[in-house]
Coordinates of C-alpha atoms in Angstrom, one line a residue:
X1 CA 2.6 11.9 -36.3
X2 CA 0.8 14.6 -34.4
X3 CA 1.2 14.3 -30.6
X4 CA -2.0 14.2 -28.6
X5 CA -3.0 14.0 -24.9
X6 CA -4.9 10.8 -25.3
X7 CA -7.5 9.0 -23.2
X8 CA -6.2 5.5 -22.5
X9 CA -8.6 2.6 -22.3
X10 CA -8.1 -1.1 -22.4
X11 CA -9.8 -3.1 -25.2
X12 CA -11.6 -6.2 -24.0
X13 CA -13.3 -7.0 -27.3
X14 CA -11.8 -6.2 -30.7
X15 CA -11.3 -7.6 -34.1
X16 CA -7.9 -5.9 -34.4
X17 CA -4.9 -8.2 -34.8
X18 CA -2.1 -8.0 -32.2
X19 CA 0.7 -6.5 -34.2
X20 CA 3.4 -6.3 -31.6
X21 CA 3.9 -6.5 -27.9
X22 CA 5.1 -3.4 -26.2
X23 CA 5.3 -2.2 -22.6
X24 CA 4.1 1.4 -22.0
X25 CA 1.5 3.6 -23.5
X26 CA 3.1 5.4 -26.5
X27 CA 1.0 4.8 -29.6
X28 CA 2.7 2.6 -32.2
X29 CA 0.8 3.5 -35.3
X30 CA -2.6 4.6 -36.7
X31 CA -4.9 1.7 -37.4
X32 CA -7.9 2.0 -39.7
X33 CA -9.1 -1.7 -39.7
X34 CA -12.0 -3.3 -37.9
X35 CA -11.4 -1.4 -34.7
X36 CA -12.5 1.9 -36.3
X37 CA -16.0 1.0 -35.3
X38 CA -15.0 2.3 -31.8
X39 CA -14.4 5.8 -33.1
X40 CA -15.5 7.7 -36.1
X41 CA -12.6 10.1 -36.2
X42 CA -10.6 9.6 -39.4
X43 CA -7.8 9.0 -40.3
X44 CA -5.8 9.4 -37.1
X45 CA -8.2 7.6 -34.7
X46 CA -8.0 5.1 -33.3
X47 CA -4.4 4.3 -32.5
X48 CA -3.6 1.0 -30.9
X49 CA -1.1 0.4 -28.2
X50 CA -0.1 -3.1 -27.1
X51 CA 0.7 -3.7 -23.5
X52 CA 1.9 -7.3 -23.1
X53 CA -0.8 -9.3 -24.8
X54 CA -3.7 -6.8 -24.2
X55 CA -4.7 -4.1 -26.6
X56 CA -5.1 -0.5 -25.6
X57 CA -7.3 1.8 -27.7
X58 CA -6.0 5.4 -27.7
X59 CA -8.5 8.1 -28.7
X60 CA -6.8 11.4 -29.4
X61 CA -10.1 13.3 -29.7
X62 CA -11.7 13.2 -26.2
X63 CA -13.4 16.5 -27.0
X64 CA -15.5 15.0 -29.8
X65 CA -18.2 13.0 -28.1
X66 CA -20.2 12.7 -31.3
X67 CA -17.5 10.6 -33.0
X68 CA -15.2 9.2 -30.3
X69 CA -15.6 6.7 -27.5
X70 CA -17.4 8.3 -24.6
X71 CA -17.3 7.5 -21.0
X72 CA -20.2 6.2 -18.8
X73 CA -19.2 5.4 -15.3
X74 CA -16.2 3.1 -15.4
X75 CA -17.0 1.6 -18.8
X76 CA -16.3 3.2 -22.2
X77 CA -19.1 2.8 -24.8
X78 CA -19.1 3.3 -28.6
X79 CA -21.3 6.3 -29.3
X80 CA -22.7 4.6 -32.5
X81 CA -23.7 1.3 -30.9
X82 CA -23.8 1.8 -27.2
X83 CA -22.1 -1.5 -26.7
X84 CA -19.4 -1.8 -24.1
X85 CA -16.2 -2.4 -26.0
X86 CA -13.6 -1.2 -23.6
X87 CA -13.2 -0.7 -19.8
X88 CA -11.2 2.0 -18.0
X89 CA -7.8 1.0 -16.9
X90 CA -7.8 0.5 -13.1
X91 CA -6.2 3.4 -11.2
X92 CA -6.4 2.3 -7.6
X93 CA -4.8 -0.9 -6.2
X94 CA -4.8 -2.5 -2.8
X95 CA -4.3 0.8 -1.1
X96 CA -4.4 4.0 -3.1
X97 CA -2.6 4.5 -6.4
X98 CA 0.9 3.0 -6.9
X99 CA 2.6 2.8 -10.3
X100 CA 5.9 3.2 -12.0
X101 CA 6.6 6.9 -12.7
X102 CA 7.0 7.7 -16.4
X103 CA 5.5 4.4 -17.6
X104 CA 2.3 4.0 -15.6
X105 CA 1.9 7.3 -13.9
X106 CA 2.9 10.8 -14.8
X107 CA 2.4 14.5 -14.0
X108 CA -0.7 14.9 -16.2
X109 CA -2.3 12.0 -14.4
X110 CA -1.4 13.6 -11.0
X111 CA -3.0 16.8 -12.2
X112 CA -6.2 15.1 -13.2
X113 CA -6.3 13.1 -10.0
X114 CA -6.0 16.4 -8.0
X115 CA -8.9 17.8 -10.1
X116 CA -10.9 14.7 -9.4
X117 CA -10.3 14.9 -5.7
X118 CA -11.3 18.6 -5.5
X119 CA -14.4 17.8 -7.6
X120 CA -15.2 14.9 -5.3
X121 CA -14.9 16.9 -2.1
X122 CA -16.5 20.1 -3.5
X123 CA -15.2 22.3 -0.7
X124 CA -12.9 22.3 2.4
X125 CA -9.2 22.1 2.9
X126 CA -6.8 19.2 2.0
X127 CA -3.5 18.5 3.7
X128 CA -0.8 17.0 1.5
X129 CA 2.6 15.5 2.2
X130 CA 5.2 13.3 0.6
X131 CA 7.8 10.7 1.4
X132 CA 11.4 10.9 0.2
X133 CA 11.0 9.7 -3.3
X134 CA 12.7 11.7 -6.1
X135 CA 9.3 12.1 -7.8
X136 CA 7.6 13.4 -4.6
X137 CA 7.8 17.2 -5.1
X138 CA 6.8 16.9 -8.8
X139 CA 3.8 14.7 -8.2
X140 CA 2.8 16.7 -5.1
X141 CA 2.9 20.0 -7.0
X142 CA 0.7 18.6 -9.8
X143 CA -1.8 17.3 -7.3
X144 CA -1.9 20.7 -5.5
X145 CA -2.5 22.5 -8.8
X146 CA -5.3 20.2 -9.7
X147 CA -7.0 20.5 -6.3
X148 CA -6.7 24.3 -6.1
X149 CA -8.2 24.6 -9.6
X150 CA -11.5 23.3 -8.2
X151 CA -11.6 25.9 -5.4
X152 CA -10.4 23.6 -2.7
X153 CA -7.5 24.9 -0.5
X154 CA -4.4 22.9 0.2
X155 CA -2.0 22.8 3.2
X156 CA 1.5 21.5 2.4
X157 CA 3.0 19.5 5.3
X158 CA 6.3 18.8 3.7
X159 CA 8.2 15.5 3.9
X160 CA 6.7 13.4 6.7
X161 CA 5.6 9.8 7.3
X162 CA 2.2 8.6 6.1
X163 CA 1.0 8.0 9.7
X164 CA 1.9 11.6 10.5
X165 CA -0.1 12.9 7.5
X166 CA -3.1 10.8 8.5
X167 CA -2.8 12.0 12.2
X168 CA -2.5 15.6 11.0
X169 CA -5.7 15.3 8.9
X170 CA -7.6 14.2 12.0
X171 CA -5.8 16.6 14.4
X172 CA -6.5 19.7 12.4
X173 CA -9.9 18.7 11.0
X174 CA -9.0 18.7 7.3
X175 CA -11.4 17.3 4.8
X176 CA -8.9 14.9 3.5
X177 CA -5.2 14.0 3.7
X178 CA -3.2 13.2 0.6
X179 CA 0.1 11.3 0.8
X180 CA 2.4 11.1 -2.2
X181 CA 4.1 7.7 -1.6
X182 CA 4.7 4.3 -3.0
X183 CA 5.3 2.9 0.5
X184 CA 7.8 0.0 0.4
X185 CA 8.0 -0.3 -3.4
X186 CA 11.3 0.3 -5.3
X187 CA 12.4 3.9 -5.9
X188 CA 11.0 4.1 -9.5
X189 CA 7.5 3.8 -8.2
X190 CA 5.3 6.7 -7.1
X191 CA 1.8 6.8 -5.8
X192 CA -1.0 8.6 -3.9
X193 CA -2.9 7.5 -0.9
X194 CA -6.0 9.3 0.5
X195 CA -7.0 9.6 4.2
X196 CA -10.3 10.9 5.6
X197 CA -10.7 13.5 8.3
X198 CA -11.1 10.7 10.8
X199 CA -7.5 9.5 10.0
X200 CA -8.7 6.3 8.3
X201 CA -7.7 5.6 4.7
X202 CA -10.3 6.0 1.9
X203 CA -12.4 2.8 1.8
X204 CA -12.7 0.8 -1.5
X205 CA -16.1 2.4 -2.1
X206 CA -14.6 5.9 -1.7
X207 CA -11.8 5.0 -4.0
X208 CA -14.2 3.8 -6.6
X209 CA -16.2 7.0 -6.4
X210 CA -13.1 9.1 -6.7
X211 CA -11.8 7.0 -9.6
X212 CA -15.2 7.4 -11.4
X213 CA -14.8 11.2 -11.2
X214 CA -11.2 10.8 -12.5
X215 CA -12.3 8.8 -15.5
X216 CA -15.3 11.0 -16.3
X217 CA -13.0 14.0 -16.9
X218 CA -15.9 16.2 -15.7
X219 CA -14.0 18.3 -13.2
X220 CA -15.2 21.4 -11.3
X221 CA -13.4 24.5 -12.6
X222 CA -13.3 27.4 -10.1
X223 CA -13.3 31.0 -11.4
X224 CA -10.1 33.0 -11.3
X225 CA -11.2 34.8 -8.1
X226 CA -12.4 31.6 -6.3
X227 CA -9.4 29.3 -6.7
X228 CA -8.2 27.3 -3.6
X229 CA -5.5 28.9 -1.5
X230 CA -2.2 27.3 -0.5
X231 CA -0.8 27.2 3.0
X232 CA 2.1 25.4 4.7
X233 CA 2.5 23.5 8.0
X234 CA 6.0 22.9 9.3
X235 CA 5.1 21.3 12.7
X236 CA 3.3 18.1 11.7
X237 CA 6.0 15.8 12.8
X238 CA 6.5 17.6 16.1
X239 CA 2.8 17.6 16.8
X240 CA 2.6 13.9 16.1
X241 CA 5.5 13.1 18.4
X242 CA 3.9 15.2 21.2
X243 CA 0.6 13.4 20.9
X244 CA 2.4 10.0 21.0
X245 CA 4.3 10.9 24.2
X246 CA 1.1 11.7 25.9
X247 CA 0.0 8.1 25.4
X248 CA 2.9 6.2 26.9
X249 CA 4.8 5.8 30.2
X250 CA 7.7 8.2 29.4
X251 CA 9.2 8.2 32.9
X252 CA 9.4 4.4 33.2
X253 CA 11.1 4.2 29.8
X254 CA 13.6 6.9 30.7
X255 CA 14.6 5.1 33.9
X256 CA 15.3 2.0 31.9
X257 CA 18.0 3.7 29.8
X258 CA 17.6 1.6 26.7
X259 CA 19.9 1.8 23.6
X260 CA 17.9 1.6 20.4
X261 CA 19.2 1.4 16.8
X262 CA 16.8 3.0 14.3
X263 CA 16.9 2.3 10.6
X264 CA 14.4 4.5 8.6
X265 CA 15.8 3.0 5.3
X266 CA 16.4 6.6 4.0
X267 CA 12.7 7.1 4.2
X268 CA 10.3 9.5 5.8
X269 CA 10.6 7.8 9.2
X270 CA 14.0 9.6 9.5
X271 CA 12.1 12.8 10.7
X272 CA 10.2 11.1 13.4
X273 CA 11.5 7.9 15.0
X274 CA 15.0 8.9 16.0
X275 CA 13.6 12.1 17.7
X276 CA 10.8 10.2 19.4
X277 CA 13.1 7.5 20.8
X278 CA 15.5 10.2 22.0
X279 CA 12.7 12.0 23.8
X280 CA 11.9 8.7 25.5
X281 CA 15.3 8.9 27.1
X282 CA 16.9 6.2 25.0
X283 CA 20.4 6.4 23.5
X284 CA 19.8 6.4 19.8
X285 CA 22.0 5.1 17.0
X286 CA 20.7 5.7 13.5
X287 CA 21.6 3.9 10.3
X288 CA 20.3 4.9 6.8
X289 CA 18.9 8.0 8.5
X290 CA 19.5 10.6 5.7
X291 CA 16.3 11.1 3.6
X292 CA 17.1 9.9 0.1
X293 CA 14.6 8.7 -2.5
X294 CA 17.1 6.5 -4.2
X295 CA 17.1 4.3 -1.0
X296 CA 20.8 3.7 -1.2
X297 CA 21.2 2.1 2.2
X298 CA 18.9 -0.9 1.6
X299 CA 15.8 -2.1 -0.1
X300 CA 12.8 -0.1 1.2
X301 CA 10.8 -3.2 2.3
X302 CA 12.1 -4.1 5.8
X303 CA 12.6 -7.8 6.3
X304 CA 15.3 -10.3 7.3
X305 CA 17.1 -10.0 3.9
X306 CA 17.2 -6.2 3.8
X307 CA 18.1 -5.6 7.5
X308 CA 21.4 -7.3 7.7
X309 CA 23.2 -4.0 8.5
X310 CA 20.8 -3.2 11.3
X311 CA 21.2 -6.7 12.8
X312 CA 24.9 -6.4 12.8
X313 CA 24.9 -2.9 14.5
X314 CA 22.4 -4.1 17.1
X315 CA 24.7 -7.0 18.0
X316 CA 28.0 -5.1 17.9
X317 CA 26.8 -2.1 20.0
X318 CA 24.9 -4.1 22.6
X319 CA 21.7 -2.4 21.8
X320 CA 18.4 -3.2 23.5
X321 CA 16.3 -3.1 20.4
X322 CA 16.4 -2.5 16.6
X323 CA 13.6 -0.6 14.8
X324 CA 13.2 -0.4 11.0
X325 CA 10.7 1.3 8.7
X326 CA 9.8 1.2 5.0
X327 CA 9.8 4.2 2.7
X328 CA 6.8 6.1 4.1
X329 CA 7.1 4.6 7.6
X330 CA 3.7 3.0 7.8
X331 CA 5.4 -0.2 8.8
X332 CA 7.7 -1.1 11.6
X333 CA 9.8 -4.2 12.1
X334 CA 11.6 -5.0 15.3
X335 CA 15.0 -6.7 15.9
X336 CA 15.8 -8.3 19.2
X337 CA 19.0 -7.6 21.2
X338 CA 20.5 -10.8 19.8
X339 CA 19.8 -9.8 16.2
X340 CA 16.6 -11.8 15.5
X341 CA 14.3 -10.0 12.9
X342 CA 10.8 -10.6 14.4
X343 CA 7.8 -11.2 12.1
X344 CA 5.1 -8.5 12.5
X345 CA 2.4 -11.0 13.4
X346 CA 4.4 -12.2 16.4
X347 CA 4.8 -8.6 17.6
X348 CA 1.1 -8.1 17.1
X349 CA 0.4 -11.2 19.1
X350 CA 2.6 -9.9 21.9
X351 CA 0.9 -6.5 22.1
X352 CA -2.5 -8.0 21.7
X353 CA -1.9 -10.3 24.7
X354 CA -1.0 -7.3 26.8
X355 CA -4.1 -5.4 25.6
X356 CA -6.3 -8.4 26.5
X357 CA -4.6 -8.7 29.9
X358 CA -5.8 -5.2 30.7
X359 CA -9.2 -5.5 29.1
X360 CA -10.1 -9.1 29.9
X361 CA -11.7 -9.6 26.4
X362 CA -11.9 -8.1 23.0
X363 CA -11.3 -8.5 19.3
X364 CA -8.1 -8.3 17.4
X365 CA -8.2 -7.8 13.6
X366 CA -5.6 -9.1 11.2
X367 CA -5.3 -10.1 7.6
X368 CA -5.5 -13.5 5.9
X369 CA -1.7 -13.9 5.6
X370 CA -1.0 -13.7 9.4
X371 CA 0.3 -16.7 11.3
X372 CA -2.0 -19.0 13.2
X373 CA 0.2 -18.2 16.2
X374 CA -1.8 -14.9 16.4
X375 CA -5.1 -16.8 16.7
X376 CA -3.7 -19.1 19.3
X377 CA -2.2 -16.3 21.4
X378 CA -5.3 -14.2 21.3
X379 CA -7.7 -17.0 22.1
X380 CA -5.5 -18.1 25.0
X381 CA -5.7 -14.6 26.4
X382 CA -9.5 -14.5 26.2
X383 CA -9.9 -12.7 22.9
X384 CA -11.1 -13.4 19.3
X385 CA -9.5 -12.8 16.0
X386 CA -11.2 -11.5 12.8
X387 CA -9.4 -11.8 9.5
X388 CA -9.7 -9.5 6.5
X389 CA -8.3 -9.2 3.0
X390 CA -4.7 -7.8 2.9
X391 CA -4.4 -4.0 3.3
X392 CA -4.4 -1.6 6.2
X393 CA -7.6 0.0 5.1
X394 CA -9.4 -3.3 5.3
X395 CA -8.1 -3.8 8.8
X396 CA -9.0 -0.3 9.9
X397 CA -12.6 -0.7 8.5
X398 CA -13.1 -3.9 10.5
X399 CA -11.5 -2.4 13.6
X400 CA -13.9 0.5 13.5
X401 CA -16.8 -1.7 12.7
X402 CA -16.2 -4.2 15.6
X403 CA -14.7 -1.8 18.2
X404 CA -11.6 -4.0 18.2
X405 CA -8.8 -3.4 20.7
X406 CA -6.2 -3.2 17.9
X407 CA -5.4 -4.5 14.4
X408 CA -2.4 -5.2 12.3
X409 CA -0.7 -6.9 9.4
X410 CA 2.1 -9.4 9.3
X411 CA 4.2 -7.0 7.3
X412 CA 4.5 -4.7 10.3
X413 CA 1.4 -2.6 10.3
X414 CA -0.1 -1.7 13.7
X415 CA -3.5 0.0 14.0
X416 CA -4.2 1.3 17.5
X417 CA -7.7 2.8 17.6
X418 CA -7.3 4.5 21.0
X419 CA -5.1 7.0 19.0
X420 CA -6.3 6.9 15.4
X421 CA -7.3 4.5 12.6
X422 CA -4.2 4.8 10.4
X423 CA -1.1 2.6 10.8
X424 CA 0.8 3.8 13.9
X425 CA 4.3 2.4 14.0
X426 CA 5.6 5.0 16.3
X427 CA 3.2 4.3 19.2
X428 CA 3.9 0.6 18.6
X429 CA 7.6 1.3 19.3
X430 CA 6.6 3.0 22.5
X431 CA 4.4 0.1 23.5
X432 CA 7.3 -2.3 23.0
X433 CA 9.8 -0.4 25.0
X434 CA 7.2 0.4 27.6
X435 CA 6.6 -3.4 28.0
X436 CA 10.3 -3.9 28.3
X437 CA 10.6 -1.3 31.0
X438 CA 7.6 -2.5 33.0
X439 CA 8.6 -6.2 33.0
X440 CA 12.3 -5.8 33.2
X441 CA 12.6 -8.3 30.3
X442 CA 14.5 -7.9 27.0
X443 CA 12.5 -7.9 23.8
X444 CA 14.0 -11.2 23.0
X445 CA 12.7 -12.7 26.2
X446 CA 9.3 -11.2 25.7
X447 CA 8.9 -12.4 22.1
X448 CA 10.2 -15.9 23.0
X449 CA 6.8 -16.3 24.7
X450 CA 5.2 -16.1 21.3
X451 CA 5.6 -19.4 19.3
X452 CA 6.9 -19.3 15.8
X453 CA 5.9 -21.7 13.0
X454 CA 8.0 -21.9 9.8
X455 CA 6.6 -19.5 7.3
X456 CA 7.9 -18.7 3.8
X457 CA 6.9 -16.0 1.3
X458 CA 7.6 -15.9 -2.4
X459 CA 6.7 -13.8 -5.4
X460 CA 6.1 -15.0 -9.0
X461 CA 6.2 -12.3 -11.7
X462 CA 2.9 -11.7 -13.4
X463 CA 1.9 -8.8 -15.6
X464 CA -1.0 -6.9 -14.1
X465 CA -3.2 -7.5 -17.1
X466 CA -2.8 -11.3 -16.7
X467 CA -3.7 -11.5 -13.0
X468 CA -7.4 -12.0 -13.3
X469 CA -7.1 -14.8 -15.8
X470 CA -4.3 -16.4 -13.8
X471 CA -6.3 -16.4 -10.6
X472 CA -9.4 -17.8 -12.3
X473 CA -7.4 -20.7 -13.6
X474 CA -5.7 -21.3 -10.2
X475 CA -9.0 -21.5 -8.4
X476 CA -9.8 -24.5 -10.6
X477 CA -6.5 -26.4 -10.4
X478 CA -4.6 -25.4 -7.3
X479 CA -6.8 -27.0 -4.6
X480 CA -6.5 -30.4 -6.4
X481 CA -2.8 -30.1 -7.0
X482 CA -2.2 -29.5 -3.2
X483 CA -4.9 -31.8 -1.9
X484 CA -6.5 -28.9 0.0
X485 CA -9.0 -29.7 2.8
X486 CA -10.7 -26.3 2.6
X487 CA -10.7 -23.4 0.2
X488 CA -11.2 -19.7 1.3
X489 CA -11.4 -16.9 -1.2
X490 CA -11.7 -13.8 1.0
X491 CA -8.5 -12.4 -0.6
X492 CA -6.9 -14.6 -3.3
X493 CA -6.9 -18.3 -2.8
X494 CA -6.4 -19.6 0.8
X495 CA -6.0 -23.4 1.1
X496 CA -6.1 -25.3 4.4
X497 CA -3.7 -28.3 4.1
X498 CA -3.0 -31.3 6.2
X499 CA -0.4 -29.6 8.3
X500 CA -0.6 -25.9 7.4
X501 CA -1.9 -23.4 5.0
X502 CA -1.0 -21.6 1.8
X503 CA -2.3 -18.3 0.4
X504 CA -1.9 -17.3 -3.2
X505 CA -3.0 -13.7 -4.1
X506 CA -2.3 -11.1 -6.7
X507 CA -0.4 -8.1 -5.4
X508 CA -2.3 -4.9 -5.6
X509 CA 0.9 -2.9 -5.7
X510 CA 3.3 -4.9 -7.9
X511 CA 3.2 -7.0 -11.0
X512 CA 3.5 -10.2 -9.0
X513 CA 1.5 -13.1 -7.6
X514 CA 2.3 -13.5 -3.9
X515 CA 2.6 -16.9 -2.2
X516 CA 2.6 -17.3 1.6
X517 CA 2.8 -20.7 3.4
X518 CA 3.0 -21.7 7.0
X519 CA 3.3 -25.3 8.3
X520 CA 4.4 -27.2 11.4
X521 CA 7.9 -28.0 10.0
X522 CA 10.2 -26.3 7.6
X523 CA 10.4 -29.2 5.2
X524 CA 6.6 -29.1 4.7
X525 CA 6.7 -25.3 4.0
X526 CA 9.5 -25.6 1.4
X527 CA 7.7 -28.5 -0.3
X528 CA 4.3 -26.7 -0.5
X529 CA 5.9 -23.4 -1.6
X530 CA 7.9 -25.0 -4.4
X531 CA 4.9 -27.0 -5.6
X532 CA 2.7 -23.9 -5.5
X533 CA 5.3 -21.8 -7.3
X534 CA 5.5 -24.4 -10.1
X535 CA 1.8 -24.4 -10.6
X536 CA 1.5 -20.6 -10.5
X537 CA 4.4 -20.2 -12.9
X538 CA 3.0 -22.6 -15.4
X539 CA -0.4 -20.9 -15.4
X540 CA 1.3 -17.4 -15.8
X541 CA 3.3 -18.7 -18.7
X542 CA 0.2 -20.3 -20.3
X543 CA -2.2 -17.4 -20.0

């Protein structure tokens, strides 16, 4: 069989039988049955690829618009009938592009995405960086080639955290920042996230516009003498640290003489946090500090289960604080001097209370999966809470829109608009140690003032192509199964229960359905989570 560079689209209406389930995109065979109405090229087109129980039509002749499926917006139409038979496979998720390298994303896609971005921008200069993933250099180089082919110039900032890339885009006035990262996902994932010149991530509308250009394949092509130019920037991390230090009480922190254990998780935070904390006058102990995209030290997502080594080192060394990041360091999780891993929404509540103490009133923005403790703490301090769908971009949009004091996510994202609109874990570290220095209290003593309700999270595996059908079915049956008092569908399915709440939502970054539950007692949480898991699993199995 001849090898082509096909256009992949997902069939939503077809008479073709499902021959075999197969993960991936490699064509299984030529098919000349009923589905040939989608493409007039014979005999090799169309080819059918089966991903789970959905069918993918592969047209190897994208240059023959008179006979092949042609693209209009985000929907593919049959040239002969004009009817929508297939829709483009979704590229962007909750935040940017995040997929398994070699199966869902490859160099050719990165090249095309670079071309799409350059076409979308039209002019200017883009700054690009990467985290420590093994695929980073390869994907970055393909993106750079695509961008430069449109006449847009590129500045390579090297391996730095995502917040540093976003700050750099704003600080230098670049048109856009591009970060090659899959955040906290496992090492086989890669991805791309886009940031505006104002430091805020691309909004969903901007992502849709960029994705439409990507799927159209109508890319700007610069002449040989007007290609974009390539530059490098080696001081991005240092500039970011300098700007952070200008915004905190360095002298007070230095006088306190804290000992801090930093765990970057072999990620990009290794080039910022240990050096920032040292410049604050703290004694620094680093674990998993060597950049390594295999993430050998621990799972990239920082939580109580993955931070056992950090907890032990904090306890045995008598450290004042533990600090942990995910792969691209857009998250930060804190550990008390006694080894307690503190949930992000409790730390947000602590810092929000301090911000409200100084301002007297204001708005705090968080996501639908944050604890009710945040609402209670903020309201007691004279503020109000606004909730958004999950995702730091959603939070940042609402922070800017409302002029909020700060925003954040329970996973450890902190958005501090007095600095910029991207996640800013490093300034959050400064705020915590600054508060410790000013009050003379340990972090454990400070966080003890923020109540904690039992909360549990769980994932149920669900192929991406099943998610929509699963959620549609769950909306119908889950409220009744759990005797819900109220149903909220801002992001997934949020149910208010007699003594707590549960949120069920499809992940935008992994093939899973996420379950989050909070209640007044642990027994109630466990009961609701298990009942919810059972319902979700049965629906996934039945779809």
